[in-house]
Short mmCIF file of C-alpha atoms and ligand atoms in Angstrom, two decimals:
data_model
loop_
_atom_site.label_atom_id
_atom_site.label_comp_id
_atom_site.label_asym_id
_atom_site.label_seq_id
_atom_site.Cartn_x
_atom_site.Cartn_y
_atom_site.Cartn_z
CA UNK A 11 8.69 8.13 84.56
CA UNK A 12 5.20 9.47 84.18
CA UNK A 13 4.80 12.72 82.31
CA UNK A 14 2.24 15.37 83.10
CA UNK A 15 -1.38 14.20 82.95
CA UNK A 16 -2.91 14.22 79.52
CA UNK A 17 -6.68 14.34 79.93
CA UNK A 18 -8.71 12.34 77.43
CA UNK A 19 -11.98 13.75 76.14
CA UNK A 20 -14.33 10.86 75.37
CA UNK A 21 -17.30 10.34 73.09
CA UNK A 22 -20.39 10.69 75.30
CA UNK A 23 -22.30 8.10 73.27
CA UNK A 24 -19.55 5.60 74.18
CA UNK A 25 -19.67 6.61 77.86
CA UNK A 26 -23.46 6.29 78.17
CA UNK A 27 -24.54 4.07 75.26
CA UNK A 28 -27.89 2.95 76.67
CA UNK A 29 -28.37 4.48 80.12
CA UNK A 30 -27.83 8.02 81.36
CA UNK A 31 -25.07 8.32 83.98
CA UNK A 32 -23.75 4.80 83.55
CA UNK A 33 -20.36 6.52 83.34
CA UNK A 34 -18.84 8.47 86.26
CA UNK A 35 -17.72 11.07 83.69
CA UNK A 36 -21.27 12.16 82.90
CA UNK A 37 -22.45 11.83 86.51
CA UNK A 38 -19.55 13.98 87.70
CA UNK A 39 -20.31 16.53 85.01
CA UNK A 40 -23.91 16.79 86.23
CA UNK A 41 -22.93 17.15 89.87
CA UNK A 42 -20.27 19.75 89.09
CA UNK A 43 -22.71 21.78 86.99
CA UNK A 44 -25.06 21.68 89.99
CA UNK A 45 -22.30 23.16 92.16
CA UNK A 46 -21.54 25.88 89.61
CA UNK A 47 -25.21 26.79 89.29
CA UNK A 48 -25.36 27.53 93.03
CA UNK A 49 -22.58 30.12 92.77
CA UNK A 50 -23.49 33.82 92.29
CA UNK A 51 -23.20 35.25 88.77
CA UNK A 52 -20.42 37.58 89.95
CA UNK A 53 -18.22 34.54 90.72
CA UNK A 54 -16.13 33.83 87.58
CA UNK A 55 -16.41 30.11 88.26
CA UNK A 56 -20.21 30.18 88.38
CA UNK A 57 -22.41 28.67 85.70
CA UNK A 58 -23.96 32.04 84.85
CA UNK A 59 -20.63 33.86 84.60
CA UNK A 60 -19.14 31.17 82.38
CA UNK A 61 -22.15 31.28 80.06
CA UNK A 62 -22.11 35.07 79.98
CA UNK A 63 -18.52 35.07 78.74
CA UNK A 64 -20.01 33.75 75.51
CA UNK A 65 -22.88 36.22 75.45
CA UNK A 66 -25.66 37.65 77.56
CA UNK A 67 -28.36 40.28 77.36
CA UNK A 68 -27.50 41.25 80.96
CA UNK A 69 -25.17 44.17 81.73
CA UNK A 70 -21.70 43.01 82.75
CA UNK A 71 -20.42 43.83 86.24
CA UNK A 72 -17.26 45.99 86.33
CA UNK A 73 -14.18 44.06 85.23
CA UNK A 74 -16.11 41.07 83.89
CA UNK A 75 -15.22 39.81 80.43
CA UNK A 76 -18.68 39.03 79.14
CA UNK A 77 -19.89 38.99 75.50
CA UNK A 78 -16.56 37.79 74.20
CA UNK A 79 -17.49 34.88 71.90
CA UNK A 80 -15.88 34.99 68.47
CA UNK A 81 -18.05 34.16 65.46
CA UNK A 82 -17.72 34.74 61.73
CA UNK A 83 -13.96 34.99 62.10
CA UNK A 84 -10.77 32.95 61.93
CA UNK A 85 -10.71 33.27 65.73
CA UNK A 86 -13.88 31.17 66.07
CA UNK A 87 -11.97 27.89 66.56
CA UNK A 88 -9.10 29.08 68.78
CA UNK A 89 -11.33 31.28 70.96
CA UNK A 90 -13.77 28.42 71.63
CA UNK A 91 -10.84 26.07 72.28
CA UNK A 92 -9.62 28.42 75.03
CA UNK A 93 -13.13 28.94 76.35
CA UNK A 94 -13.94 25.27 76.90
CA UNK A 95 -10.41 24.54 78.14
CA UNK A 96 -10.79 26.95 81.06
CA UNK A 97 -14.37 25.82 81.62
CA UNK A 98 -13.16 22.22 81.80
CA UNK A 99 -10.67 23.15 84.54
CA UNK A 100 -13.39 24.91 86.52
CA UNK A 101 -15.67 21.88 86.19
CA UNK A 102 -12.88 19.54 87.27
CA UNK A 103 -12.43 21.57 90.47
CA UNK A 104 -16.20 21.56 91.00
CA UNK A 105 -16.31 17.75 90.65
CA UNK A 106 -14.16 17.60 93.75
CA UNK A 107 -16.35 20.08 95.58
CA UNK A 108 -19.36 17.93 94.69
CA UNK A 109 -17.70 14.97 96.40
CA UNK A 110 -16.59 13.21 93.21
CA UNK A 111 -13.15 12.04 92.13
CA UNK A 112 -11.84 14.52 89.58
CA UNK A 113 -8.83 12.37 88.64
CA UNK A 114 -8.68 12.23 84.87
CA UNK A 115 -12.01 13.98 84.43
CA UNK A 116 -12.30 15.61 81.03
CA UNK A 117 -15.13 17.17 79.12
CA UNK A 118 -16.85 14.58 76.88
CA UNK A 119 -17.78 15.40 73.30
CA UNK A 120 -20.99 14.82 71.36
CA UNK A 121 -20.08 13.26 68.04
CA UNK A 122 -23.34 13.60 66.11
CA UNK A 123 -21.70 13.09 62.72
CA UNK A 124 -20.18 9.62 62.77
CA UNK A 125 -22.36 6.58 63.51
CA UNK A 126 -23.79 4.43 64.66
CA UNK A 127 -26.46 6.48 62.94
CA UNK A 128 -29.06 7.57 63.63
CA UNK A 129 -28.87 7.29 67.42
CA UNK A 130 -25.87 9.62 67.77
CA UNK A 131 -27.83 12.47 66.17
CA UNK A 132 -30.19 12.45 69.13
CA UNK A 133 -29.36 14.37 72.28
CA UNK A 134 -27.07 12.34 74.60
CA UNK A 135 -28.98 10.59 77.38
CA UNK A 136 -27.40 12.47 80.28
CA UNK A 137 -28.78 15.73 78.88
CA UNK A 138 -32.31 14.33 78.56
CA UNK A 139 -32.73 12.56 81.91
CA UNK A 140 -34.87 14.60 84.27
CA UNK A 141 -33.25 13.15 87.37
CA UNK A 142 -29.92 11.78 88.56
CA UNK A 143 -29.70 8.15 89.73
CA UNK A 144 -30.36 9.30 93.32
CA UNK A 145 -33.64 10.91 92.23
CA UNK A 146 -32.52 14.53 92.54
CA UNK A 147 -33.08 16.93 89.63
CA UNK A 148 -30.52 16.61 86.81
CA UNK A 149 -28.61 19.91 86.42
CA UNK A 150 -27.92 19.02 82.77
CA UNK A 151 -31.62 18.85 81.89
CA UNK A 152 -33.35 21.81 80.31
CA UNK A 153 -37.07 21.93 79.59
CA UNK A 154 -39.01 23.24 76.62
CA UNK A 155 -39.12 26.03 75.49
CA UNK A 156 -35.42 26.54 76.31
CA UNK A 157 -34.78 23.38 74.34
CA UNK A 158 -36.62 22.15 71.29
CA UNK A 159 -39.49 19.81 72.15
CA UNK A 160 -41.75 17.59 70.14
CA UNK A 161 -44.55 20.07 70.34
CA UNK A 162 -46.92 20.74 67.48
CA UNK A 163 -47.36 24.20 68.97
CA UNK A 164 -43.67 24.94 68.90
CA UNK A 165 -43.65 28.69 68.68
CA UNK A 166 -42.53 31.02 65.98
CA UNK A 167 -43.54 30.77 62.41
CA UNK A 168 -42.40 27.86 60.40
CA UNK A 169 -39.86 26.91 63.01
CA UNK A 170 -42.03 24.02 64.11
CA UNK A 171 -40.68 22.39 61.00
CA UNK A 172 -37.28 22.01 62.56
CA UNK A 173 -38.94 20.43 65.60
CA UNK A 174 -36.79 17.39 66.03
CA UNK A 175 -38.28 16.94 69.48
CA UNK A 176 -34.69 16.84 70.59
CA UNK A 177 -35.54 16.64 74.28
CA UNK A 178 -37.70 13.57 73.66
CA UNK A 179 -35.08 11.63 71.72
CA UNK A 180 -35.73 13.20 68.33
CA UNK A 181 -32.91 12.95 65.83
CA UNK A 182 -31.30 15.65 63.75
CA UNK A 183 -31.43 14.54 60.10
CA UNK A 184 -27.87 13.38 59.30
CA UNK A 185 -27.55 15.76 56.35
CA UNK A 186 -27.43 18.69 58.81
CA UNK A 187 -24.58 17.26 60.89
CA UNK A 188 -22.14 16.05 58.26
CA UNK A 189 -18.78 17.80 58.19
CA UNK A 190 -17.98 16.50 54.69
CA UNK A 191 -18.64 19.87 53.05
CA UNK A 192 -16.43 21.73 55.52
CA UNK A 193 -13.60 19.24 55.05
CA UNK A 194 -13.55 19.96 51.30
CA UNK A 195 -11.92 23.29 52.16
CA UNK A 196 -8.15 23.16 52.35
CA UNK A 197 -7.53 26.74 53.39
CA UNK A 198 -8.05 27.65 57.02
CA UNK A 199 -8.97 31.16 55.99
CA UNK A 200 -9.42 33.40 52.99
CA UNK A 201 -9.59 37.16 52.97
CA UNK A 202 -13.14 38.47 53.49
CA UNK A 203 -16.20 37.27 51.55
CA UNK A 204 -17.41 35.49 49.63
CA UNK A 205 -15.49 32.41 50.77
CA UNK A 206 -14.60 32.26 54.47
CA UNK A 207 -12.60 29.00 54.22
CA UNK A 208 -12.66 26.20 56.78
CA UNK A 209 -11.95 28.29 59.86
CA UNK A 210 -13.53 31.66 59.05
CA UNK A 211 -12.61 34.96 57.42
CA UNK A 212 -9.67 37.12 58.46
CA UNK A 213 -11.00 39.72 60.88
CA UNK A 214 -10.07 41.51 64.08
CA UNK A 215 -12.00 40.91 67.31
CA UNK A 216 -15.34 39.65 66.02
CA UNK A 217 -18.07 39.08 68.59
CA UNK A 218 -20.93 38.91 66.14
CA UNK A 219 -19.44 38.34 62.71
CA UNK A 220 -21.91 37.03 60.16
CA UNK A 221 -19.66 35.41 57.59
CA UNK A 222 -19.21 32.03 59.22
CA UNK A 223 -16.41 29.62 58.29
CA UNK A 224 -17.41 26.29 56.78
CA UNK A 225 -17.09 24.22 59.96
CA UNK A 226 -18.91 26.91 61.90
CA UNK A 227 -21.68 26.91 59.29
CA UNK A 228 -22.08 23.15 59.37
CA UNK A 229 -22.36 21.19 61.56
CA UNK A 230 -21.85 23.88 64.23
CA UNK A 231 -24.71 26.30 63.46
CA UNK A 232 -27.14 23.52 62.57
CA UNK A 233 -26.66 21.71 65.86
CA UNK A 234 -27.22 24.95 67.77
CA UNK A 235 -30.52 25.60 66.03
CA UNK A 236 -31.83 22.03 66.07
CA UNK A 237 -31.17 21.75 69.79
CA UNK A 238 -32.55 25.17 70.66
CA UNK A 239 -35.48 25.26 68.27
CA UNK A 240 -37.53 28.41 68.16
CA UNK A 241 -35.98 31.64 69.38
CA UNK A 242 -38.27 34.59 68.83
CA UNK A 243 -37.37 36.67 71.87
CA UNK A 244 -34.09 37.05 73.66
CA UNK A 245 -33.45 34.04 75.90
CA UNK A 246 -37.17 33.40 76.51
CA UNK A 247 -37.18 30.29 74.36
CA UNK A 248 -34.51 28.26 72.52
CA UNK A 249 -31.26 28.93 74.34
CA UNK A 250 -28.91 27.06 72.03
CA UNK A 251 -30.36 29.00 69.09
CA UNK A 252 -29.15 32.32 70.46
CA UNK A 253 -25.44 33.10 71.13
CA UNK A 254 -26.57 35.25 74.05
CA UNK A 255 -27.86 32.26 75.97
CA UNK A 256 -26.40 29.20 74.18
CA UNK A 257 -23.76 28.40 76.79
CA UNK A 258 -26.41 28.17 79.52
CA UNK A 259 -27.36 24.79 78.08
CA UNK A 260 -24.97 22.11 79.34
CA UNK A 261 -24.92 20.51 75.91
CA UNK A 262 -23.18 23.60 74.51
CA UNK A 263 -19.87 22.49 76.00
CA UNK A 264 -20.11 18.95 74.61
CA UNK A 265 -21.01 20.38 71.21
CA UNK A 266 -17.99 22.67 71.22
CA UNK A 267 -15.76 19.88 72.47
CA UNK A 268 -16.73 18.07 69.26
CA UNK A 269 -16.17 21.14 67.06
CA UNK A 270 -12.72 21.47 68.64
CA UNK A 271 -12.09 17.80 67.87
CA UNK A 272 -13.19 18.27 64.26
CA UNK A 273 -10.60 21.02 63.90
CA UNK A 274 -7.96 18.43 64.87
CA UNK A 275 -9.44 15.84 62.48
CA UNK A 276 -9.39 18.38 59.62
CA UNK A 277 -5.70 19.11 60.21
CA UNK A 278 -4.85 15.43 59.72
CA UNK A 279 -5.93 15.61 56.09
CA UNK A 280 -3.13 16.08 53.65
CA UNK A 281 -2.64 19.66 52.48
CA UNK A 282 -4.67 21.14 55.35
CA UNK A 283 -2.94 23.67 57.55
CA UNK A 284 -3.71 26.39 60.05
CA UNK A 285 -3.21 30.05 59.30
CA UNK A 286 0.33 31.29 59.86
CA UNK A 287 -0.16 35.05 59.94
CA UNK A 288 1.11 36.89 63.01
CA UNK A 289 -2.20 38.70 63.33
CA UNK A 290 -3.82 35.31 63.92
CA UNK A 291 -1.10 33.70 66.06
CA UNK A 292 -0.67 36.70 68.35
CA UNK A 293 -4.30 37.55 69.02
CA UNK A 294 -4.96 36.95 72.71
CA UNK A 295 -7.98 36.69 74.97
CA UNK A 296 -8.48 36.75 78.72
CA UNK A 297 -9.96 33.86 80.72
CA UNK A 298 -10.36 32.96 84.37
CA UNK A 299 -8.05 30.19 85.49
CA UNK A 300 -9.14 28.60 88.80
CA UNK A 301 -5.64 27.23 89.38
CA UNK A 302 -4.07 30.65 89.25
CA UNK A 303 -7.09 32.34 90.83
CA UNK A 304 -6.87 35.12 88.30
CA UNK A 305 -7.41 36.11 84.74
CA UNK A 306 -4.77 34.95 82.30
CA UNK A 307 -4.06 36.00 78.76
CA UNK A 308 -3.81 33.33 76.15
CA UNK A 309 -2.77 33.79 72.53
CA UNK A 310 -3.77 31.67 69.56
CA UNK A 311 -0.18 30.43 69.26
CA UNK A 312 -0.49 28.99 72.79
CA UNK A 313 -3.35 26.63 71.92
CA UNK A 314 -2.43 25.01 68.60
CA UNK A 315 -1.12 21.72 70.07
CA UNK A 316 -3.65 20.34 72.51
CA UNK A 317 -1.37 17.69 74.03
CA UNK A 318 1.86 19.60 74.55
CA UNK A 319 0.36 23.02 75.22
CA UNK A 320 -2.96 22.27 76.93
CA UNK A 321 -2.62 18.72 78.24
CA UNK A 322 -5.63 17.11 76.61
CA UNK A 323 -6.46 14.92 73.66
CA UNK A 324 -9.47 13.17 72.17
CA UNK A 325 -10.06 9.44 72.50
CA UNK A 326 -9.83 9.04 68.73
CA UNK A 327 -6.67 11.09 68.22
CA UNK A 328 -4.07 9.02 66.37
CA UNK A 329 -1.26 7.67 68.59
CA UNK A 330 1.42 10.21 69.54
CA UNK A 331 4.23 10.39 67.03
CA UNK A 332 6.80 9.59 69.72
CA UNK A 333 5.61 6.00 69.85
CA UNK A 334 7.92 3.59 68.04
CA UNK A 335 5.46 2.77 65.31
CA UNK A 336 5.39 3.50 61.64
CA UNK A 337 4.16 7.08 61.34
CA UNK A 338 1.14 7.42 59.09
CA UNK A 339 1.53 10.27 56.66
CA UNK A 340 -1.47 12.00 58.17
CA UNK A 341 0.23 12.43 61.52
CA UNK A 342 2.94 14.61 60.13
CA UNK A 343 0.45 17.46 59.94
CA UNK A 344 0.24 17.88 63.72
CA UNK A 345 3.92 17.21 64.31
CA UNK A 346 5.38 19.39 61.60
CA UNK A 347 6.10 23.09 61.79
CA UNK A 348 3.22 25.16 60.41
CA UNK A 349 2.93 24.71 56.68
CA UNK A 350 2.46 27.79 54.55
CA UNK A 351 -1.10 27.78 53.28
CA UNK A 352 -1.44 27.48 49.52
CA UNK A 353 -1.60 30.77 47.67
CA UNK A 354 -5.11 32.09 47.31
CA UNK A 355 -6.15 32.68 43.74
CA UNK A 356 -8.52 35.51 42.93
CA UNK A 357 -12.19 34.81 42.48
CA UNK A 358 -14.01 35.56 39.27
CA UNK A 359 -17.71 36.27 39.13
CA UNK A 360 -19.43 34.25 36.40
CA UNK A 361 -23.08 34.30 37.44
CA UNK A 362 -25.53 36.43 39.35
CA UNK A 363 -29.26 36.55 40.06
CA UNK A 364 -29.54 40.00 41.59
CA UNK A 365 -31.64 40.58 44.73
CA UNK A 366 -33.90 37.74 45.90
CA UNK A 367 -36.73 37.81 48.44
CA UNK A 368 -37.99 34.50 49.82
CA UNK A 369 -41.30 35.16 51.56
CA UNK A 370 -42.81 31.68 51.28
CA UNK A 371 -41.62 28.26 52.49
CA UNK A 372 -40.42 27.58 48.94
CA UNK A 373 -38.79 30.30 46.80
CA UNK A 374 -36.49 30.49 43.82
CA UNK A 375 -34.39 32.82 41.71
CA UNK A 376 -32.73 32.57 38.32
CA UNK A 377 -29.49 34.01 36.97
CA UNK A 378 -27.40 33.97 33.84
CA UNK A 379 -23.86 32.72 33.35
CA UNK A 380 -21.36 34.91 31.57
CA UNK A 381 -17.60 35.15 30.99
CA UNK A 382 -16.08 31.75 31.65
CA UNK A 383 -19.37 30.51 33.15
CA UNK A 384 -20.83 28.80 30.08
CA UNK A 385 -17.67 26.67 29.75
CA UNK A 386 -17.54 25.46 33.34
CA UNK A 387 -19.44 22.22 32.87
CA UNK A 388 -17.27 21.14 29.97
CA UNK A 389 -14.06 22.25 31.66
CA UNK A 390 -14.85 20.06 34.63
CA UNK A 391 -16.01 17.13 32.54
CA UNK A 392 -12.83 17.17 30.45
CA UNK A 393 -10.38 17.40 33.34
CA UNK A 394 -11.92 17.42 36.84
CA UNK A 395 -8.53 17.56 38.56
CA UNK A 396 -7.46 20.76 36.86
CA UNK A 397 -10.82 22.50 36.61
CA UNK A 398 -11.35 25.62 38.70
CA UNK A 399 -13.17 25.45 42.00
CA UNK A 400 -16.73 26.72 41.68
CA UNK A 401 -18.62 28.36 44.53
CA UNK A 402 -22.24 29.27 44.96
CA UNK A 403 -22.59 32.28 47.28
CA UNK A 404 -25.54 33.89 49.01
CA UNK A 405 -24.34 37.45 49.49
CA UNK A 406 -25.63 39.96 52.01
CA UNK A 407 -28.45 37.85 53.43
CA UNK A 408 -30.87 39.31 55.95
CA UNK A 409 -33.60 37.47 57.77
CA UNK A 410 -36.74 38.85 59.39
CA UNK A 411 -37.01 37.92 63.06
CA UNK A 412 -40.05 35.76 62.31
CA UNK A 413 -38.66 34.03 59.22
CA UNK A 414 -37.52 30.44 59.32
CA UNK A 415 -34.03 29.78 60.63
CA UNK A 416 -32.97 26.87 58.41
CA UNK A 417 -33.24 26.79 54.61
CA UNK A 418 -32.22 23.98 52.26
CA UNK A 419 -30.70 25.06 49.00
CA UNK A 420 -31.01 23.46 45.54
CA UNK A 421 -29.34 24.26 42.23
CA UNK A 422 -31.21 23.82 38.92
CA UNK A 423 -34.06 21.85 40.52
CA UNK A 424 -36.59 21.23 37.69
CA UNK A 425 -40.06 22.76 38.07
CA UNK A 426 -42.58 20.40 39.61
CA UNK A 427 -39.83 18.18 41.04
CA UNK A 428 -39.92 17.47 44.78
CA UNK A 429 -36.76 18.77 46.48
CA UNK A 430 -34.76 15.73 47.58
CA UNK A 431 -31.57 16.23 49.60
CA UNK A 432 -30.14 13.00 48.20
CA UNK A 433 -30.54 14.26 44.63
CA UNK A 434 -28.01 15.82 42.26
CA UNK A 435 -29.64 19.21 42.85
CA UNK A 436 -28.99 19.53 46.57
CA UNK A 437 -26.37 22.14 47.56
CA UNK A 438 -26.58 22.48 51.34
CA UNK A 439 -28.14 24.50 54.13
CA UNK A 440 -28.32 28.10 55.22
CA UNK A 441 -28.81 28.17 58.98
CA UNK A 442 -29.10 31.29 61.09
CA UNK A 443 -27.32 31.22 64.44
CA UNK A 444 -26.40 34.67 65.69
CA UNK A 445 -26.74 36.24 62.26
CA UNK A 446 -28.51 39.57 62.49
CA UNK A 447 -31.24 39.78 65.12
CA UNK A 448 -30.61 41.72 68.29
CA UNK A 449 -27.13 43.19 68.44
CA UNK A 450 -24.82 44.62 71.02
CA UNK A 451 -23.21 47.88 70.05
CA UNK A 452 -20.05 47.00 68.09
CA UNK A 453 -17.00 46.64 70.33
CA UNK A 454 -14.06 48.95 69.80
CA UNK A 455 -12.31 48.19 66.53
CA UNK A 456 -15.14 45.95 65.40
CA UNK A 457 -16.86 46.48 62.07
CA UNK A 458 -20.59 47.17 62.25
CA UNK A 459 -22.70 44.07 61.60
CA UNK A 460 -23.23 43.33 57.91
CA UNK A 461 -25.53 40.96 56.07
CA UNK A 462 -24.53 37.34 56.16
CA UNK A 463 -22.68 35.52 53.40
CA UNK A 464 -23.10 31.79 52.88
CA UNK A 465 -20.70 30.08 50.48
CA UNK A 466 -20.75 26.53 49.08
CA UNK A 467 -18.18 24.66 47.01
CA UNK A 468 -20.26 23.22 44.16
CA UNK A 469 -17.41 21.90 41.98
CA UNK A 470 -18.44 18.26 42.38
CA UNK A 471 -22.10 19.11 42.05
CA UNK A 472 -21.57 20.89 38.73
CA UNK A 473 -19.49 17.94 37.53
CA UNK A 474 -22.30 15.56 38.48
CA UNK A 475 -24.98 17.73 36.90
CA UNK A 476 -22.93 17.95 33.70
CA UNK A 477 -22.59 14.15 33.67
CA UNK A 478 -26.33 13.73 34.10
CA UNK A 479 -27.14 16.34 31.47
CA UNK A 480 -28.94 18.71 33.83
CA UNK A 481 -26.31 21.46 34.00
CA UNK A 482 -27.34 24.45 31.90
CA UNK A 483 -24.36 26.32 30.38
CA UNK A 484 -26.40 29.50 29.90
CA UNK A 485 -27.97 30.02 33.26
CA UNK A 486 -28.80 28.63 36.67
CA UNK A 487 -31.54 28.82 39.20
CA UNK A 488 -31.61 28.25 42.93
CA UNK A 489 -34.49 27.01 45.06
CA UNK A 490 -34.88 27.72 48.77
CA UNK A 491 -36.96 25.37 50.90
CA UNK A 492 -37.63 25.88 54.59
CA UNK A 493 -35.42 23.28 56.25
CA UNK A 494 -36.00 20.68 58.88
CA UNK A 495 -37.61 17.31 58.93
CA UNK A 496 -38.93 16.43 55.51
CA UNK A 497 -39.18 12.84 54.43
CA UNK A 498 -38.22 11.41 57.81
CA UNK A 499 -40.76 9.16 59.40
CA UNK A 500 -43.34 11.05 61.40
CA UNK A 501 -41.95 14.39 60.23
CA UNK A 502 -43.94 17.16 58.59
CA UNK A 503 -44.13 16.71 54.83
CA UNK A 504 -43.15 19.33 52.33
CA UNK A 505 -46.85 19.99 51.87
CA UNK A 506 -46.90 20.86 55.56
CA UNK A 507 -43.93 23.13 54.93
CA UNK A 508 -45.81 24.91 52.19
CA UNK A 509 -48.76 25.39 54.54
CA UNK A 510 -46.59 26.55 57.41
CA UNK A 511 -47.46 29.82 58.98
CA UNK A 512 -44.33 31.62 57.85
CA UNK A 513 -44.66 35.37 57.83
CA UNK A 514 -41.08 36.62 57.76
CA UNK A 515 -38.92 36.96 54.69
CA UNK A 516 -35.37 36.13 53.75
CA UNK A 517 -33.69 38.88 51.70
CA UNK A 518 -30.63 37.98 49.68
CA UNK A 519 -28.62 40.79 48.11
CA UNK A 520 -27.36 38.52 45.33
CA UNK A 521 -26.84 34.86 44.55
CA UNK A 522 -23.55 34.50 42.71
CA UNK A 523 -21.42 31.80 41.16
CA UNK A 524 -17.69 32.41 41.35
CA UNK A 525 -14.68 30.44 40.18
CA UNK A 526 -11.20 30.34 41.60
CU1 LIG B 29 -21.36 27.29 69.29
#
């Protein structure tokens, strides 16, 4: 007896490995998007309406749920899961209208993180092709400046440095798309700053929250900005770079399909669990369901099991537990009742630099270590397993509109030494997607926008620096370098970065080191 259909979301680089639209899945996606783009913006199943649910500078018609996207919050993952789930249903119906066979059609995902590198870090072929196989324009294609191009004149101040030329097959440097740092975090959520946890901080409705969870920070934010490129004015240039126009780019949905998949992959790791608080489980949002021809409410608790509750899975999900095979330990995570998250220990401040302004492509700041700080290196070296977790935090960060959007961060980088992201000094990235900039008035019950916090677990880094004799027990310093393509073949050098026409500044309220 066949059960209800379980749709399988597939890796787009497996569907179209060498030629755009070699798979009916991508061809049907393109044709369905074409159908949706012909519908008026007032139609909830139109391309414009669906994108505007995420965000838009346009005023919403009466009754429309626009500007709903959840960022900088523990609702980031469940809200986007609901969003692309309803979108997928609307596309499936549009496949039929476009004359295709919708049977089994599911939204593909763009897995930019896991090989074969480096090809997967370039934009999937179906998004880059200007035409469909029949010669008609490809509805999935988007031209510069709405997508990053390989243009030396890429607009806006230093942002040319992130010019991966994504629409011409450029690749995002793999260090910006790894999820390894996010997967270090075991807790889905912490209370507010400085550490948002894997899934984001505990908030209410949060349309423009700045304190992004670790998965949201990377790879999510980085992919948005590398695909969109420059975004100086609202929706005039890089769409993916701006939450108010990001979902107009057809790649948005494949990107979020992958982020949704990474949430499932994270849960398979031992000791990882979703939040269990009622305030999280019971939060609900409204979406348009084409099957019911109406808006429906969906709560977080309704979307935690993709197979049994939503009828979809990913092509690399482990086999269902019902199969008569030996159950790998990892599978128990999805099958088991929610596990209580480990108790959160308080954070202790051990280091601080005070306010920092970065007004050049390379900037730095120094701070002292106090309290338990001077002992950290030795504590870790003597017993890494029992040592406290150490975090580096950028607190209350604000960015001028014309400042760079991606910064690489180094800890204790010696003077005169070239920053090298493969070195023992490299911490991570600070990428701005929807942080600050133009704002809607806060929604009811929403806190006014605050400066951004970026937080990095540097426990292993400190251990490594201690082992190599470069950890300083008395103090620390951090170096900020405008991010993008340095060192890759054909990419601007760091010297080019230093000469970049960057006029805007990054203001950081404080750089702190905390222990747990
Ligand atoms: Cu996104």
